[in-house]
Amino acid sequence: MSSHSERTEQRLINEILELLVTHYGGGLSEDDLDRGLEQLERAISMARASHLGVLRKSGEPYFFHPLRVAHLAARHWMDFDSIMAAILHDVVEDTPVTLGEIETIFGQEVALLVNGLTKADDEKLSREALKEKTYRKQLLAAVEDVRVLCLKFWDRMDNLETISALLPHKQALIAEETRSVYVPLARHLGMGNVARELDALSLKIVYPRRSSRYQQAVKTLQHEMEPSLRRLRSEINKAFEHQRIPVRLVDRWRPFSIAAAQGMSRGLASLYTLEIQVDRTMEAYQALGLLHGLYNPIPGKLRDHLNVPSQFGYQALKTTVQAGEFRMRVEITTRKLARFNDAGVLTPGFEFRKSNFDELMRSLLEGESAFDTESLRLASATIQVYTPRGDVRILPEGSSALDLAFDIHLELGLHALRARINGQTRLLRSRLMDGDQVGIERSETPTVLPKWLEWAVTPKARNAIRRYLRQRVKEGAPATVDA
């Protein structure tokens, strides 16, 4: 190994150790911290020895890949077991080291994570069948420990950033798989920034020239707008200082996407967002008032996602203002919520609604294919509807009243007769809109029809309908037909 490679390796290891000590040192006893660091050193030594002499297609030592994955995981507050699993994640798959050895040396948790990241192996299966078996394995592991998927995101992110040595068609396959599977999953875990970065890296591979033009346009706009943005930030800081509200301003430039590229002609209004971070929720509303006092708000652009979180849990006040000659998007949130908006499920101090995620994973696993990517894609855009009691239900965009019935309860779905949407009687196949208030009328006996499969879009509803119809066939009873 060259001296440059040795320095790079040591820098990554030192930064991983520093991040772990910074994030977890204060909450662990000195003995527990020392024990964790010793185990981490053992994992590094095992991975280094296992991958010794192995090069990636780019000619780079293979050991750099698990180190970078571990570095990404450490930057996102993942714990000691997760970092060790990241470092060891290719050892079982690519070297003679067994999963049993991993469990004996590093414990059951590390072994579980490594196993979840290891591809399924079956010589009898085709490539596509093997891929679906790997998806199923990852999802089953994620139901048990969501860290499996988080580690897979970092693994995929590093692979996308170092993919240039592969043949173009292989690059395209990996990019499309990332967009159809891992980007929606990241969104469902509240990891919006991770989803956007994975999407941008994938699209850069699929549309390299468009991505390059976009990056150049953003770079030019940043240079042109810096004096004006500096002036606007100064005005906002002064207004907040006058009211004695501590504030942090963050520039956010939109990463490459098809929608972003189409909006390039709109300039700053489409490509830039100013994020205002304050300490408390009440100060966020004060900040909104101050901002609208400084600059005229654009009617119809205000969204309050502090009290009602947007899809996948994002929490902020969103507005658009006319700042002199420039139209500018602004998001106002608290420092604590900003960490959640960035890291989702991995954010320290936040309790993840694991039951919702488990339900999604199990629905995907019970779909028609081993991994129902179409259902996952559908679930990536959501609406909020209300029951007659005012309870909020979040459903995929395009859901019908029938989907809502099954979302509330299996028995309600099976006995559903018709719906009342905003006080009007409607058919079960009626599509719901964001903000609808929906009640479900039920019959005394199940009224399931085969055509319900055409009306339902959610995996939960479709799987329940299939199970009921199959059971009726097994019992020798004819499926219900239209009168």
mmCIF file with all atom_site columns, N, CA, C and O in Angstrom, residues 390-437:
data_model
loop_
_atom_site.group_PDB
_atom_site.id
_atom_site.type_symbol
_atom_site.label_atom_id
_atom_site.label_alt_id
_atom_site.label_comp_id
_atom_site.label_asym_id
_atom_site.label_entity_id
_atom_site.label_seq_id
_atom_site.pdbx_PDB_ins_code
_atom_site.Cartn_x
_atom_site.Cartn_y
_atom_site.Cartn_z
_atom_site.occupancy
_atom_site.B_iso_or_equiv
_atom_site.pdbx_formal_charge
_atom_site.auth_seq_id
_atom_site.auth_comp_id
_atom_site.auth_asym_id
_atom_site.auth_atom_id
_atom_site.pdbx_PDB_model_num
ATOM 1   N N  . GLY A 1 390 ? -62.380 12.819 13.634 1.00 0.00 ? 390 GLY A N  1
ATOM 2   C CA . GLY A 1 390 ? -61.266 13.759 13.523 1.00 0.00 ? 390 GLY A CA 1
ATOM 3   C C  . GLY A 1 390 ? -59.901 13.115 13.578 1.00 0.00 ? 390 GLY A C  1
ATOM 4   O O  . GLY A 1 390 ? -58.885 13.829 13.572 1.00 0.00 ? 390 GLY A O  1
ATOM 5   N N  . ASP A 1 391 ? -59.825 11.773 13.625 1.00 0.00 ? 391 ASP A N  1
ATOM 6   C CA . ASP A 1 391 ? -58.529 11.093 13.620 1.00 0.00 ? 391 ASP A CA 1
ATOM 7   C C  . ASP A 1 391 ? -57.895 11.216 12.235 1.00 0.00 ? 391 ASP A C  1
ATOM 8   O O  . ASP A 1 391 ? -58.577 11.101 11.205 1.00 0.00 ? 391 ASP A O  1
ATOM 9   N N  . VAL A 1 392 ? -56.566 11.412 12.216 1.00 0.00 ? 392 VAL A N  1
ATOM 10  C CA . VAL A 1 392 ? -55.837 11.566 10.953 1.00 0.00 ? 392 VAL A CA 1
ATOM 11  C C  . VAL A 1 392 ? -55.358 10.205 10.471 1.00 0.00 ? 392 VAL A C  1
ATOM 12  O O  . VAL A 1 392 ? -54.807 9.411  11.244 1.00 0.00 ? 392 VAL A O  1
ATOM 13  N N  . ARG A 1 393 ? -55.559 9.923  9.197  1.00 0.00 ? 393 ARG A N  1
ATOM 14  C CA . ARG A 1 393 ? -55.047 8.708  8.562  1.00 0.00 ? 393 ARG A CA 1
ATOM 15  C C  . ARG A 1 393 ? -54.195 9.117  7.369  1.00 0.00 ? 393 ARG A C  1
ATOM 16  O O  . ARG A 1 393 ? -54.636 9.946  6.545  1.00 0.00 ? 393 ARG A O  1
ATOM 17  N N  . ILE A 1 394 ? -52.992 8.562  7.277  1.00 0.00 ? 394 ILE A N  1
ATOM 18  C CA . ILE A 1 394 ? -52.090 8.868  6.167  1.00 0.00 ? 394 ILE A CA 1
ATOM 19  C C  . ILE A 1 394 ? -52.110 7.698  5.197  1.00 0.00 ? 394 ILE A C  1
ATOM 20  O O  . ILE A 1 394 ? -51.851 6.553  5.578  1.00 0.00 ? 394 ILE A O  1
ATOM 21  N N  . LEU A 1 395 ? -52.406 7.989  3.934  1.00 0.00 ? 395 LEU A N  1
ATOM 22  C CA . LEU A 1 395 ? -52.543 6.961  2.898  1.00 0.00 ? 395 LEU A CA 1
ATOM 23  C C  . LEU A 1 395 ? -51.736 7.356  1.670  1.00 0.00 ? 395 LEU A C  1
ATOM 24  O O  . LEU A 1 395 ? -51.436 8.541  1.462  1.00 0.00 ? 395 LEU A O  1
ATOM 25  N N  . PRO A 1 396 ? -51.391 6.374  0.824  1.00 0.00 ? 396 PRO A N  1
ATOM 26  C CA . PRO A 1 396 ? -50.726 6.715  -0.442 1.00 0.00 ? 396 PRO A CA 1
ATOM 27  C C  . PRO A 1 396 ? -51.633 7.567  -1.321 1.00 0.00 ? 396 PRO A C  1
ATOM 28  O O  . PRO A 1 396 ? -52.859 7.403  -1.324 1.00 0.00 ? 396 PRO A O  1
ATOM 29  N N  . GLU A 1 397 ? -51.026 8.482  -2.064 1.00 0.00 ? 397 GLU A N  1
ATOM 30  C CA . GLU A 1 397 ? -51.771 9.293  -3.022 1.00 0.00 ? 397 GLU A CA 1
ATOM 31  C C  . GLU A 1 397 ? -52.463 8.363  -4.017 1.00 0.00 ? 397 GLU A C  1
ATOM 32  O O  . GLU A 1 397 ? -51.863 7.415  -4.508 1.00 0.00 ? 397 GLU A O  1
ATOM 33  N N  . GLY A 1 398 ? -53.730 8.620  -4.323 1.00 0.00 ? 398 GLY A N  1
ATOM 34  C CA . GLY A 1 398 ? -54.476 7.756  -5.229 1.00 0.00 ? 398 GLY A CA 1
ATOM 35  C C  . GLY A 1 398 ? -55.295 6.699  -4.528 1.00 0.00 ? 398 GLY A C  1
ATOM 36  O O  . GLY A 1 398 ? -55.975 5.893  -5.175 1.00 0.00 ? 398 GLY A O  1
ATOM 37  N N  . SER A 1 399 ? -55.260 6.676  -3.186 1.00 0.00 ? 399 SER A N  1
ATOM 38  C CA . SER A 1 399 ? -56.014 5.677  -2.433 1.00 0.00 ? 399 SER A CA 1
ATOM 39  C C  . SER A 1 399 ? -57.519 5.900  -2.581 1.00 0.00 ? 399 SER A C  1
ATOM 40  O O  . SER A 1 399 ? -57.991 7.028  -2.760 1.00 0.00 ? 399 SER A O  1
ATOM 41  N N  . SER A 1 400 ? -58.259 4.799  -2.473 1.00 0.00 ? 400 SER A N  1
ATOM 42  C CA . SER A 1 400 ? -59.720 4.856  -2.536 1.00 0.00 ? 400 SER A CA 1
ATOM 43  C C  . SER A 1 400 ? -60.299 4.792  -1.123 1.00 0.00 ? 400 SER A C  1
ATOM 44  O O  . SER A 1 400 ? -59.580 4.532  -0.146 1.00 0.00 ? 400 SER A O  1
ATOM 45  N N  . ALA A 1 401 ? -61.613 4.979  -1.036 1.00 0.00 ? 401 ALA A N  1
ATOM 46  C CA . ALA A 1 401 ? -62.282 4.831  0.258  1.00 0.00 ? 401 ALA A CA 1
ATOM 47  C C  . ALA A 1 401 ? -62.116 3.399  0.774  1.00 0.00 ? 401 ALA A C  1
ATOM 48  O O  . ALA A 1 401 ? -62.048 3.173  1.988  1.00 0.00 ? 401 ALA A O  1
ATOM 49  N N  . LEU A 1 402 ? -62.034 2.452  -0.131 1.00 0.00 ? 402 LEU A N  1
ATOM 50  C CA . LEU A 1 402 ? -61.830 1.053  0.259  1.00 0.00 ? 402 LEU A CA 1
ATOM 51  C C  . LEU A 1 402 ? -60.478 0.877  0.960  1.00 0.00 ? 402 LEU A C  1
ATOM 52  O O  . LEU A 1 402 ? -60.377 0.149  1.956  1.00 0.00 ? 402 LEU A O  1
ATOM 53  N N  . ASP A 1 403 ? -59.436 1.549  0.468  1.00 0.00 ? 403 ASP A N  1
ATOM 54  C CA . ASP A 1 403 ? -58.124 1.494  1.125  1.00 0.00 ? 403 ASP A CA 1
ATOM 55  C C  . ASP A 1 403 ? -58.214 2.011  2.554  1.00 0.00 ? 403 ASP A C  1
ATOM 56  O O  . ASP A 1 403 ? -57.605 1.456  3.472  1.00 0.00 ? 403 ASP A O  1
ATOM 57  N N  . LEU A 1 404 ? -58.976 3.103  2.745  1.00 0.00 ? 404 LEU A N  1
ATOM 58  C CA . LEU A 1 404 ? -59.127 3.660  4.092  1.00 0.00 ? 404 LEU A CA 1
ATOM 59  C C  . LEU A 1 404 ? -59.808 2.657  5.014  1.00 0.00 ? 404 LEU A C  1
ATOM 60  O O  . LEU A 1 404 ? -59.397 2.496  6.172  1.00 0.00 ? 404 LEU A O  1
ATOM 61  N N  . ALA A 1 405 ? -60.838 1.974  4.514  1.00 0.00 ? 405 ALA A N  1
ATOM 62  C CA . ALA A 1 405 ? -61.559 1.005  5.351  1.00 0.00 ? 405 ALA A CA 1
ATOM 63  C C  . ALA A 1 405 ? -60.614 -0.069 5.871  1.00 0.00 ? 405 ALA A C  1
ATOM 64  O O  . ALA A 1 405 ? -60.623 -0.405 7.065  1.00 0.00 ? 405 ALA A O  1
ATOM 65  N N  . PHE A 1 406 ? -59.768 -0.607 4.989  1.00 0.00 ? 406 PHE A N  1
ATOM 66  C CA . PHE A 1 406 ? -58.822 -1.641 5.420  1.00 0.00 ? 406 PHE A CA 1
ATOM 67  C C  . PHE A 1 406 ? -57.720 -1.052 6.296  1.00 0.00 ? 406 PHE A C  1
ATOM 68  O O  . PHE A 1 406 ? -57.184 -1.735 7.165  1.00 0.00 ? 406 PHE A O  1
ATOM 69  N N  . ASP A 1 407 ? -57.369 0.219  6.083  1.00 0.00 ? 407 ASP A N  1
ATOM 70  C CA . ASP A 1 407 ? -56.355 0.854  6.918  1.00 0.00 ? 407 ASP A CA 1
ATOM 71  C C  . ASP A 1 407 ? -56.843 0.996  8.352  1.00 0.00 ? 407 ASP A C  1
ATOM 72  O O  . ASP A 1 407 ? -56.069 0.863  9.303  1.00 0.00 ? 407 ASP A O  1
ATOM 73  N N  . ILE A 1 408 ? -58.147 1.263  8.532  1.00 0.00 ? 408 ILE A N  1
ATOM 74  C CA . ILE A 1 408 ? -58.712 1.411  9.878  1.00 0.00 ? 408 ILE A CA 1
ATOM 75  C C  . ILE A 1 408 ? -58.784 0.067  10.590 1.00 0.00 ? 408 ILE A C  1
ATOM 76  O O  . ILE A 1 408 ? -58.334 -0.073 11.731 1.00 0.00 ? 408 ILE A O  1
ATOM 77  N N  . HIS A 1 409 ? -59.340 -0.955 9.904  1.00 0.00 ? 409 HIS A N  1
ATOM 78  C CA . HIS A 1 409 ? -59.450 -2.279 10.526 1.00 0.00 ? 409 HIS A CA 1
ATOM 79  C C  . HIS A 1 409 ? -59.796 -3.301 9.451  1.00 0.00 ? 409 HIS A C  1
ATOM 80  O O  . HIS A 1 409 ? -60.579 -3.013 8.532  1.00 0.00 ? 409 HIS A O  1
ATOM 81  N N  . LEU A 1 410 ? -59.259 -4.505 9.571  1.00 0.00 ? 410 LEU A N  1
ATOM 82  C CA . LEU A 1 410 ? -59.515 -5.563 8.596  1.00 0.00 ? 410 LEU A CA 1
ATOM 83  C C  . LEU A 1 410 ? -61.008 -5.849 8.472  1.00 0.00 ? 410 LEU A C  1
ATOM 84  O O  . LEU A 1 410 ? -61.553 -5.953 7.358  1.00 0.00 ? 410 LEU A O  1
ATOM 85  N N  . GLU A 1 411 ? -61.704 -5.967 9.611  1.00 0.00 ? 411 GLU A N  1
ATOM 86  C CA . GLU A 1 411 ? -63.124 -6.306 9.579  1.00 0.00 ? 411 GLU A CA 1
ATOM 87  C C  . GLU A 1 411 ? -63.952 -5.202 8.923  1.00 0.00 ? 411 GLU A C  1
ATOM 88  O O  . GLU A 1 411 ? -64.918 -5.473 8.216  1.00 0.00 ? 411 GLU A O  1
ATOM 89  N N  . LEU A 1 412 ? -63.571 -3.954 9.163  1.00 0.00 ? 412 LEU A N  1
ATOM 90  C CA . LEU A 1 412 ? -64.288 -2.847 8.517  1.00 0.00 ? 412 LEU A CA 1
ATOM 91  C C  . LEU A 1 412 ? -64.107 -2.934 7.009  1.00 0.00 ? 412 LEU A C  1
ATOM 92  O O  . LEU A 1 412 ? -65.049 -2.704 6.239  1.00 0.00 ? 412 LEU A O  1
ATOM 93  N N  . GLY A 1 413 ? -62.898 -3.265 6.567  1.00 0.00 ? 413 GLY A N  1
ATOM 94  C CA . GLY A 1 413 ? -62.655 -3.410 5.134  1.00 0.00 ? 413 GLY A CA 1
ATOM 95  C C  . GLY A 1 413 ? -63.491 -4.507 4.519  1.00 0.00 ? 413 GLY A C  1
ATOM 96  O O  . GLY A 1 413 ? -64.126 -4.321 3.468  1.00 0.00 ? 413 GLY A O  1
ATOM 97  N N  . LEU A 1 414 ? -63.530 -5.671 5.160  1.00 0.00 ? 414 LEU A N  1
ATOM 98  C CA . LEU A 1 414 ? -64.282 -6.808 4.617  1.00 0.00 ? 414 LEU A CA 1
ATOM 99  C C  . LEU A 1 414 ? -65.785 -6.544 4.583  1.00 0.00 ? 414 LEU A C  1
ATOM 100 O O  . LEU A 1 414 ? -66.496 -7.069 3.727  1.00 0.00 ? 414 LEU A O  1
ATOM 101 N N  . HIS A 1 415 ? -66.274 -5.744 5.533  1.00 0.00 ? 415 HIS A N  1
ATOM 102 C CA . HIS A 1 415 ? -67.718 -5.470 5.626  1.00 0.00 ? 415 HIS A CA 1
ATOM 103 C C  . HIS A 1 415 ? -68.099 -4.126 5.023  1.00 0.00 ? 415 HIS A C  1
ATOM 104 O O  . HIS A 1 415 ? -69.248 -3.684 5.151  1.00 0.00 ? 415 HIS A O  1
ATOM 105 N N  . ALA A 1 416 ? -67.146 -3.452 4.377  1.00 0.00 ? 416 ALA A N  1
ATOM 106 C CA . ALA A 1 416 ? -67.423 -2.117 3.838  1.00 0.00 ? 416 ALA A CA 1
ATOM 107 C C  . ALA A 1 416 ? -68.517 -2.181 2.766  1.00 0.00 ? 416 ALA A C  1
ATOM 108 O O  . ALA A 1 416 ? -68.536 -3.078 1.922  1.00 0.00 ? 416 ALA A O  1
ATOM 109 N N  . LEU A 1 417 ? -69.433 -1.199 2.793  1.00 0.00 ? 417 LEU A N  1
ATOM 110 C CA . LEU A 1 417 ? -70.553 -1.170 1.849  1.00 0.00 ? 417 LEU A CA 1
ATOM 111 C C  . LEU A 1 417 ? -70.486 0.058  0.947  1.00 0.00 ? 417 LEU A C  1
ATOM 112 O O  . LEU A 1 417 ? -70.586 -0.027 -0.273 1.00 0.00 ? 417 LEU A O  1
ATOM 113 N N  . ARG A 1 418 ? -70.323 1.226  1.564  1.00 0.00 ? 418 ARG A N  1
ATOM 114 C CA . ARG A 1 418 ? -70.179 2.471  0.812  1.00 0.00 ? 418 ARG A CA 1
ATOM 115 C C  . ARG A 1 418 ? -69.480 3.488  1.708  1.00 0.00 ? 418 ARG A C  1
ATOM 116 O O  . ARG A 1 418 ? -69.253 3.225  2.886  1.00 0.00 ? 418 ARG A O  1
ATOM 117 N N  . ALA A 1 419 ? -69.150 4.646  1.142  1.00 0.00 ? 419 ALA A N  1
ATOM 118 C CA . ALA A 1 419 ? -68.427 5.668  1.905  1.00 0.00 ? 419 ALA A CA 1
ATOM 119 C C  . ALA A 1 419 ? -69.224 6.967  1.942  1.00 0.00 ? 419 ALA A C  1
ATOM 120 O O  . ALA A 1 419 ? -70.073 7.218  1.066  1.00 0.00 ? 419 ALA A O  1
ATOM 121 N N  . ARG A 1 420 ? -68.960 7.778  2.964  1.00 0.00 ? 420 ARG A N  1
ATOM 122 C CA . ARG A 1 420 ? -69.470 9.145  3.004  1.00 0.00 ? 420 ARG A CA 1
ATOM 123 C C  . ARG A 1 420 ? -68.255 10.064 3.014  1.00 0.00 ? 420 ARG A C  1
ATOM 124 O O  . ARG A 1 420 ? -67.489 10.093 3.977  1.00 0.00 ? 420 ARG A O  1
ATOM 125 N N  . ILE A 1 421 ? -68.054 10.789 1.912  1.00 0.00 ? 421 ILE A N  1
ATOM 126 C CA . ILE A 1 421 ? -66.893 11.666 1.751  1.00 0.00 ? 421 ILE A CA 1
ATOM 127 C C  . ILE A 1 421 ? -67.361 13.111 1.814  1.00 0.00 ? 421 ILE A C  1
ATOM 128 O O  . ILE A 1 421 ? -68.167 13.543 0.983  1.00 0.00 ? 421 ILE A O  1
ATOM 129 N N  . ASN A 1 422 ? -66.914 13.822 2.842  1.00 0.00 ? 422 ASN A N  1
ATOM 130 C CA . ASN A 1 422 ? -67.316 15.223 3.072  1.00 0.00 ? 422 ASN A CA 1
ATOM 131 C C  . ASN A 1 422 ? -68.839 15.363 3.087  1.00 0.00 ? 422 ASN A C  1
ATOM 132 O O  . ASN A 1 422 ? -69.410 16.305 2.521  1.00 0.00 ? 422 ASN A O  1
ATOM 133 N N  . GLY A 1 423 ? -69.494 14.348 3.719  1.00 0.00 ? 423 GLY A N  1
ATOM 134 C CA . GLY A 1 423 ? -70.945 14.388 3.894  1.00 0.00 ? 423 GLY A CA 1
ATOM 135 C C  . GLY A 1 423 ? -71.739 13.835 2.733  1.00 0.00 ? 423 GLY A C  1
ATOM 136 O O  . GLY A 1 423 ? -72.967 13.734 2.821  1.00 0.00 ? 423 GLY A O  1
ATOM 137 N N  . GLN A 1 424 ? -71.081 13.460 1.639  1.00 0.00 ? 424 GLN A N  1
ATOM 138 C CA . GLN A 1 424 ? -71.776 12.950 0.457  1.00 0.00 ? 424 GLN A CA 1
ATOM 139 C C  . GLN A 1 424 ? -71.565 11.440 0.338  1.00 0.00 ? 424 GLN A C  1
ATOM 140 O O  . GLN A 1 424 ? -70.455 10.944 0.529  1.00 0.00 ? 424 GLN A O  1
ATOM 141 N N  . THR A 1 425 ? -72.618 10.678 0.003  1.00 0.00 ? 425 THR A N  1
ATOM 142 C CA . THR A 1 425 ? -72.504 9.235  -0.178 1.00 0.00 ? 425 THR A CA 1
ATOM 143 C C  . THR A 1 425 ? -71.758 8.941  -1.478 1.00 0.00 ? 425 THR A C  1
ATOM 144 O O  . THR A 1 425 ? -72.098 9.479  -2.543 1.00 0.00 ? 425 THR A O  1
ATOM 145 N N  . ARG A 1 426 ? -70.748 8.106  -1.371 1.00 0.00 ? 426 ARG A N  1
ATOM 146 C CA . ARG A 1 426 ? -69.911 7.776  -2.522 1.00 0.00 ? 426 ARG A CA 1
ATOM 147 C C  . ARG A 1 426 ? -69.632 6.282  -2.561 1.00 0.00 ? 426 ARG A C  1
ATOM 148 O O  . ARG A 1 426 ? -69.729 5.586  -1.548 1.00 0.00 ? 426 ARG A O  1
ATOM 149 N N  . LEU A 1 427 ? -69.228 5.783  -3.748 1.00 0.00 ? 427 LEU A N  1
ATOM 150 C CA . LEU A 1 427 ? -68.851 4.384  -3.903 1.00 0.00 ? 427 LEU A CA 1
ATOM 151 C C  . LEU A 1 427 ? -67.498 4.124  -3.256 1.00 0.00 ? 427 LEU A C  1
ATOM 152 O O  . LEU A 1 427 ? -66.676 5.045  -3.117 1.00 0.00 ? 427 LEU A O  1
ATOM 153 N N  . LEU A 1 428 ? -67.241 2.873  -2.906 1.00 0.00 ? 428 LEU A N  1
ATOM 154 C CA . LEU A 1 428 ? -65.966 2.516  -2.270 1.00 0.00 ? 428 LEU A CA 1
ATOM 155 C C  . LEU A 1 428 ? -64.777 2.765  -3.178 1.00 0.00 ? 428 LEU A C  1
ATOM 156 O O  . LEU A 1 428 ? -63.650 2.962  -2.709 1.00 0.00 ? 428 LEU A O  1
ATOM 157 N N  . ARG A 1 429 ? -65.013 2.748  -4.501 1.00 0.00 ? 429 ARG A N  1
ATOM 158 C CA . ARG A 1 429 ? -63.884 2.945  -5.420 1.00 0.00 ? 429 ARG A CA 1
ATOM 159 C C  . ARG A 1 429 ? -63.485 4.416  -5.566 1.00 0.00 ? 429 ARG A C  1
ATOM 160 O O  . ARG A 1 429 ? -62.506 4.735  -6.232 1.00 0.00 ? 429 ARG A O  1
ATOM 161 N N  . SER A 1 430 ? -64.241 5.318  -4.951 1.00 0.00 ? 430 SER A N  1
ATOM 162 C CA . SER A 1 430 ? -63.962 6.759  -5.070 1.00 0.00 ? 430 SER A CA 1
ATOM 163 C C  . SER A 1 430 ? -62.573 7.086  -4.539 1.00 0.00 ? 430 SER A C  1
ATOM 164 O O  . SER A 1 430 ? -62.197 6.665  -3.444 1.00 0.00 ? 430 SER A O  1
ATOM 165 N N  . ARG A 1 431 ? -61.815 7.866  -5.322 1.00 0.00 ? 431 ARG A N  1
ATOM 166 C CA . ARG A 1 431 ? -60.465 8.274  -4.921 1.00 0.00 ? 431 ARG A CA 1
ATOM 167 C C  . ARG A 1 431 ? -60.540 9.415  -3.910 1.00 0.00 ? 431 ARG A C  1
ATOM 168 O O  . ARG A 1 431 ? -61.356 10.332 -4.051 1.00 0.00 ? 431 ARG A O  1
ATOM 169 N N  . LEU A 1 432 ? -59.672 9.346  -2.931 1.00 0.00 ? 432 LEU A N  1
ATOM 170 C CA . LEU A 1 432 ? -59.664 10.342 -1.855 1.00 0.00 ? 432 LEU A CA 1
ATOM 171 C C  . LEU A 1 432 ? -58.684 11.461 -2.173 1.00 0.00 ? 432 LEU A C  1
ATOM 172 O O  . LEU A 1 432 ? -57.657 11.241 -2.801 1.00 0.00 ? 432 LEU A O  1
ATOM 173 N N  . MET A 1 433 ? -59.020 12.653 -1.691 1.00 0.00 ? 433 MET A N  1
ATOM 174 C CA . MET A 1 433 ? -58.157 13.817 -1.852 1.00 0.00 ? 433 MET A CA 1
ATOM 175 C C  . MET A 1 433 ? -57.613 14.234 -0.493 1.00 0.00 ? 433 MET A C  1
ATOM 176 O O  . MET A 1 433 ? -58.217 13.947 0.552  1.00 0.00 ? 433 MET A O  1
ATOM 177 N N  . ASP A 1 434 ? -56.490 14.929 -0.508 1.00 0.00 ? 434 ASP A N  1
ATOM 178 C CA . ASP A 1 434 ? -55.874 15.413 0.725  1.00 0.00 ? 434 ASP A CA 1
ATOM 179 C C  . ASP A 1 434 ? -56.876 16.284 1.486  1.00 0.00 ? 434 ASP A C  1
ATOM 180 O O  . ASP A 1 434 ? -57.467 17.210 0.923  1.00 0.00 ? 434 ASP A O  1
ATOM 181 N N  . GLY A 1 435 ? -57.106 15.971 2.782  1.00 0.00 ? 435 GLY A N  1
ATOM 182 C CA . GLY A 1 435 ? -58.003 16.762 3.618  1.00 0.00 ? 435 GLY A CA 1
ATOM 183 C C  . GLY A 1 435 ? -59.434 16.266 3.658  1.00 0.00 ? 435 GLY A C  1
ATOM 184 O O  . GLY A 1 435 ? -60.253 16.827 4.406  1.00 0.00 ? 435 GLY A O  1
ATOM 185 N N  . ASP A 1 436 ? -59.787 15.233 2.874  1.00 0.00 ? 436 ASP A N  1
ATOM 186 C CA . ASP A 1 436 ? -61.163 14.705 2.897  1.00 0.00 ? 436 ASP A CA 1
ATOM 187 C C  . ASP A 1 436 ? -61.509 14.151 4.278  1.00 0.00 ? 436 ASP A C  1
ATOM 188 O O  . ASP A 1 436 ? -60.665 13.588 4.969  1.00 0.00 ? 436 ASP A O  1
ATOM 189 N N  . GLN A 1 437 ? -62.788 14.305 4.667  1.00 0.00 ? 437 GLN A N  1
ATOM 190 C CA . GLN A 1 437 ? -63.312 13.620 5.853  1.00 0.00 ? 437 GLN A CA 1
ATOM 191 C C  . GLN A 1 437 ? -64.159 12.451 5.358  1.00 0.00 ? 437 GLN A C  1
ATOM 192 O O  . GLN A 1 437 ? -65.074 12.641 4.558  1.00 0.00 ? 437 GLN A O  1
#
